[in-house]
């Protein structure tokens, strides 16, 4: 009789079938979506880049080529694509410039990642290689950099000019670049040289004139008129300025209710009490010697009434009302005074002092209030930006902010690097040489990422209407011969020593662009599934 068959247990070493198709599809869809966002802003890179007209749902129109602004206004729904929008914001926070560059680099790296994944390389291997490329790139860029001193004003202006050259208002770079340098250096605290707070530079926009009329004002500027409906003064010398956060108007009931007055004597009594209430406040103000009042905007009731303006005019006190709540800190820091929250705390010690407060007419552009000759002025400054229309005005403000950020970068990390695609092509060359030293899949990955960095000079040439293949090939040859500062001069349409052409940028802009782009790409690469939670 035959022995019964014994069922052998399945070996644990037996290969099991795993469906990787979904993981591949998720990675591919994420990379494609993110690359689409990168391609959308790619044409706006460089001095000859195109501008985007953004029309919002509210009917607002924006014309800009600032990468962070374009991406911020785009309605991106795909989660991975949103990461590139956040990437651009991060670059804006860290460096303030290079917001288009960082997205274009990320798009090029993702393209290479897709090729590597298709060739069967594991995402973890690609991610690790990318991390090593990032660290090596920072070392290469730092070795290329040229140290700069803050006393070297010319170098700072060159750097600010380079950031402005790609903007809509690039023709005004000779005016805006020195202005940005002077603004940042004026708020620099010698005791804390590495800390620059750009909130200490207030940009005031005023329609009318041209960008040529933009000026740096040492003092305070208000984009509003003096409240002189009751015939008050419009110019005060030897000003004693109070910043008040209370209302010079009759009090209201705490709860919503109406008071019915049926007798004329009662009405006269109410009006008389209101007059006495306002007069007593103004007498206390006048007793301190105060002759200029900056009144914070009130939500609950009118900050001033016609009656209080009348009495203030009689007391020869200049009034600027409706000062925004978020401006109070800047104003008090500039005037070196304290905000006053209650009439009972009104005293001379809390006042600021200035040589002159006056209302200035800007022709058809309206009027502004200027406070100049401030005693013991804080480390702040004002920039009055002018423009022929709102679109130019807004873009001038964005461009000036980028220039201010570039100078802040140089204060934080005092190194300059060549522009015009020179650092990217040098990175590509040195990483390519480094890839030959490495072994296995890592070498293959690094070589691919080295090729990806050529996207910046390629795009610069393409946007300038040059032959990108010929330009990048010649650029590669010049760098191979040791010309590390050779870059694309888009004005001459040829390759020159870009450092001698004064096309420079802070080292921090380039290093943060590489590190942030690689970090974002690594994160996208390691996503293998999207889980929707309702």
Tab-separated table of C-alpha atoms in Angstrom, residues 171-369:
chain	number	residue	atom	x	y	z
A	171	UNK	CA	15.325	100.138	-17.055
A	172	UNK	CA	15.230	101.849	-13.644
A	173	UNK	CA	17.855	99.553	-12.062
A	174	UNK	CA	20.421	102.406	-11.951
A	175	UNK	CA	18.050	104.259	-9.598
A	176	UNK	CA	16.520	101.394	-7.597
A	177	UNK	CA	19.754	99.420	-6.938
A	178	UNK	CA	21.630	102.212	-5.030
A	179	UNK	CA	18.354	103.052	-3.273
A	180	UNK	CA	17.990	99.435	-2.047
A	181	UNK	CA	21.622	99.378	-0.836
A	182	UNK	CA	21.235	102.675	1.068
A	183	UNK	CA	17.924	101.513	2.592
A	184	UNK	CA	19.380	98.251	3.970
A	185	UNK	CA	22.622	99.836	5.217
A	186	UNK	CA	20.639	102.569	7.005
A	187	UNK	CA	18.706	99.983	9.071
A	188	UNK	CA	21.786	97.823	9.779
A	189	UNK	CA	22.594	97.746	13.485
A	190	UNK	CA	26.410	97.655	14.009
A	191	UNK	CA	25.930	95.737	17.287
A	192	UNK	CA	23.962	92.993	15.454
A	193	UNK	CA	25.441	93.043	11.932
A	194	UNK	CA	23.928	89.686	10.911
A	195	UNK	CA	20.341	90.596	11.752
A	196	UNK	CA	18.432	92.605	9.149
A	197	UNK	CA	14.668	92.990	9.529
A	198	UNK	CA	13.192	94.222	6.242
A	199	UNK	CA	10.076	95.328	8.132
A	200	UNK	CA	12.249	98.304	9.156
A	201	UNK	CA	12.170	99.414	5.500
A	202	UNK	CA	8.665	100.648	4.745
A	203	UNK	CA	7.653	100.931	1.094
A	204	UNK	CA	4.933	103.552	0.482
A	205	UNK	CA	3.273	103.412	-2.960
A	206	UNK	CA	1.805	106.554	-4.504
A	207	UNK	CA	0.171	106.650	-7.921
A	208	UNK	CA	1.379	109.361	-10.321
A	209	UNK	CA	4.710	110.338	-11.852
A	210	UNK	CA	7.118	107.632	-13.027
A	211	UNK	CA	9.422	105.150	-11.282
A	212	UNK	CA	12.171	107.801	-11.770
A	213	UNK	CA	10.437	109.852	-9.042
A	214	UNK	CA	11.001	107.083	-6.455
A	215	UNK	CA	12.982	108.397	-3.473
A	216	UNK	CA	14.426	107.337	-0.138
A	217	UNK	CA	12.965	109.406	2.709
A	218	UNK	CA	14.852	109.662	5.992
A	219	UNK	CA	11.919	110.030	8.329
A	220	UNK	CA	8.252	109.061	7.945
A	221	UNK	CA	5.859	109.172	4.991
A	222	UNK	CA	2.084	108.743	5.128
A	223	UNK	CA	0.061	108.051	1.998
A	224	UNK	CA	-2.742	110.332	3.188
A	225	UNK	CA	-3.634	113.978	3.670
A	226	UNK	CA	-3.698	116.053	6.834
A	227	UNK	CA	-7.222	116.270	8.283
A	228	UNK	CA	-7.735	120.000	7.781
A	229	UNK	CA	-11.457	120.105	7.055
A	230	UNK	CA	-11.794	122.538	9.979
A	231	UNK	CA	-8.909	124.738	8.770
A	232	UNK	CA	-6.125	123.209	10.876
A	233	UNK	CA	-2.391	123.648	10.147
A	234	UNK	CA	-0.744	121.720	7.274
A	235	UNK	CA	2.848	122.410	8.347
A	236	UNK	CA	4.350	122.372	11.833
A	237	UNK	CA	7.969	123.084	12.755
A	238	UNK	CA	9.591	121.870	15.992
A	239	UNK	CA	6.907	119.229	16.129
A	240	UNK	CA	5.993	117.300	19.277
A	241	UNK	CA	4.264	114.193	17.969
A	242	UNK	CA	1.852	111.917	19.828
A	243	UNK	CA	0.726	108.508	18.541
A	244	UNK	CA	-2.678	107.889	20.130
A	245	UNK	CA	-4.814	104.756	20.194
A	246	UNK	CA	-7.956	106.288	21.709
A	247	UNK	CA	-10.807	108.283	20.134
A	248	UNK	CA	-11.339	112.027	20.435
A	249	UNK	CA	-15.091	111.700	20.035
A	250	UNK	CA	-18.101	111.358	22.336
A	251	UNK	CA	-18.432	107.924	23.955
A	252	UNK	CA	-21.090	105.462	22.851
A	253	UNK	CA	-23.142	103.014	24.871
A	254	UNK	CA	-21.601	99.581	25.381
A	255	UNK	CA	-24.674	97.774	24.049
A	256	UNK	CA	-26.744	98.320	20.926
A	257	UNK	CA	-29.538	100.689	21.957
A	258	UNK	CA	-30.975	104.022	20.978
A	259	UNK	CA	-31.647	107.012	23.239
A	260	UNK	CA	-34.762	109.051	22.470
A	261	UNK	CA	-34.537	112.729	23.443
A	262	UNK	CA	-37.883	114.532	23.390
A	263	UNK	CA	-36.931	117.802	25.078
A	264	UNK	CA	-34.758	120.547	23.539
A	265	UNK	CA	-33.195	121.358	26.910
A	266	UNK	CA	-32.041	117.743	27.230
A	267	UNK	CA	-30.626	117.889	23.693
A	268	UNK	CA	-28.710	121.079	24.508
A	269	UNK	CA	-27.406	119.435	27.664
A	270	UNK	CA	-26.153	116.397	25.661
A	271	UNK	CA	-24.414	118.621	23.110
A	272	UNK	CA	-22.893	120.737	25.876
A	273	UNK	CA	-21.579	117.618	27.655
A	274	UNK	CA	-20.090	116.358	24.364
A	275	UNK	CA	-18.339	119.703	23.829
A	276	UNK	CA	-16.996	119.748	27.381
A	277	UNK	CA	-15.823	116.114	27.079
A	278	UNK	CA	-13.905	116.824	23.856
A	279	UNK	CA	-12.555	120.174	25.127
A	280	UNK	CA	-11.197	118.619	28.311
A	281	UNK	CA	-9.331	115.988	26.240
A	282	UNK	CA	-7.851	118.580	23.879
A	283	UNK	CA	-6.773	120.801	26.812
A	284	UNK	CA	-4.860	117.862	28.317
A	285	UNK	CA	-3.215	117.216	24.928
A	286	UNK	CA	-2.320	120.884	24.446
A	287	UNK	CA	-0.934	121.168	27.996
A	288	UNK	CA	1.894	118.721	27.135
A	289	UNK	CA	2.985	120.944	24.227
A	290	UNK	CA	1.849	118.381	21.636
A	291	UNK	CA	1.191	119.941	18.206
A	292	UNK	CA	0.947	116.853	15.940
A	293	UNK	CA	-1.479	113.965	16.474
A	294	UNK	CA	-1.266	110.613	14.685
A	295	UNK	CA	-4.577	108.871	15.389
A	296	UNK	CA	-5.000	105.114	14.996
A	297	UNK	CA	-7.924	103.923	12.886
A	298	UNK	CA	-10.897	103.030	15.068
A	299	UNK	CA	-13.277	100.098	14.520
A	300	UNK	CA	-16.011	100.738	17.098
A	301	UNK	CA	-16.601	104.450	16.550
A	302	UNK	CA	-15.184	107.478	14.753
A	303	UNK	CA	-11.653	108.268	15.885
A	304	UNK	CA	-12.389	111.991	15.441
A	305	UNK	CA	-15.551	113.951	14.694
A	306	UNK	CA	-16.022	117.277	12.912
A	307	UNK	CA	-16.412	118.953	16.291
A	308	UNK	CA	-13.139	117.526	17.677
A	309	UNK	CA	-11.327	118.471	14.424
A	310	UNK	CA	-12.668	122.011	14.838
A	311	UNK	CA	-11.274	122.309	18.378
A	312	UNK	CA	-7.960	120.691	17.351
A	313	UNK	CA	-7.650	123.254	14.525
A	314	UNK	CA	-8.304	126.055	17.046
A	315	UNK	CA	-5.517	124.614	19.224
A	316	UNK	CA	-3.178	124.653	16.168
A	317	UNK	CA	-2.684	120.867	16.310
A	318	UNK	CA	-1.959	119.052	13.020
A	319	UNK	CA	-3.976	115.829	12.717
A	320	UNK	CA	-3.264	112.688	10.650
A	321	UNK	CA	-6.102	110.228	11.185
A	322	UNK	CA	-6.801	106.624	10.145
A	323	UNK	CA	-3.284	105.347	10.823
A	324	UNK	CA	-3.409	101.565	10.356
A	325	UNK	CA	-3.030	99.392	13.449
A	326	UNK	CA	-0.107	97.382	11.968
A	327	UNK	CA	1.849	100.601	11.236
A	328	UNK	CA	1.924	101.726	14.883
A	329	UNK	CA	4.993	99.652	15.801
A	330	UNK	CA	6.998	101.025	12.853
A	331	UNK	CA	5.934	104.633	13.591
A	332	UNK	CA	6.801	104.470	17.307
A	333	UNK	CA	10.153	102.823	16.532
A	334	UNK	CA	10.976	105.566	14.009
A	335	UNK	CA	9.870	108.465	16.230
A	336	UNK	CA	11.383	106.834	19.330
A	337	UNK	CA	8.149	107.457	21.245
A	338	UNK	CA	5.451	105.410	22.982
A	339	UNK	CA	1.883	104.831	21.774
A	340	UNK	CA	-0.729	106.328	24.122
A	341	UNK	CA	-3.781	104.155	24.791
A	342	UNK	CA	-5.690	106.473	27.142
A	343	UNK	CA	-6.013	110.227	27.655
A	344	UNK	CA	-5.126	109.745	31.340
A	345	UNK	CA	-1.661	108.498	30.323
A	346	UNK	CA	-0.969	111.433	27.986
A	347	UNK	CA	2.327	113.006	29.089
A	348	UNK	CA	5.275	114.802	27.512
A	349	UNK	CA	7.677	111.867	28.047
A	350	UNK	CA	5.721	109.770	25.529
A	351	UNK	CA	6.008	112.284	22.674
A	352	UNK	CA	8.319	112.103	19.658
A	353	UNK	CA	10.208	115.156	18.373
A	354	UNK	CA	10.867	116.235	14.769
A	355	UNK	CA	12.027	119.379	12.966
A	356	UNK	CA	9.171	119.464	10.500
A	357	UNK	CA	5.821	117.793	9.755
A	358	UNK	CA	4.203	118.945	6.527
A	359	UNK	CA	1.699	118.023	3.864
A	360	UNK	CA	3.412	117.762	0.467
A	361	UNK	CA	1.547	118.004	-2.839
A	362	UNK	CA	2.634	115.590	-5.586
A	363	UNK	CA	0.887	117.363	-8.446
A	364	UNK	CA	-1.964	115.270	-9.810
A	365	UNK	CA	-0.813	112.341	-7.677
A	366	UNK	CA	-2.483	113.791	-4.570
A	367	UNK	CA	-0.853	114.600	-1.257
A	368	UNK	CA	1.350	112.889	1.323
A	369	UNK	CA	2.485	113.759	4.845
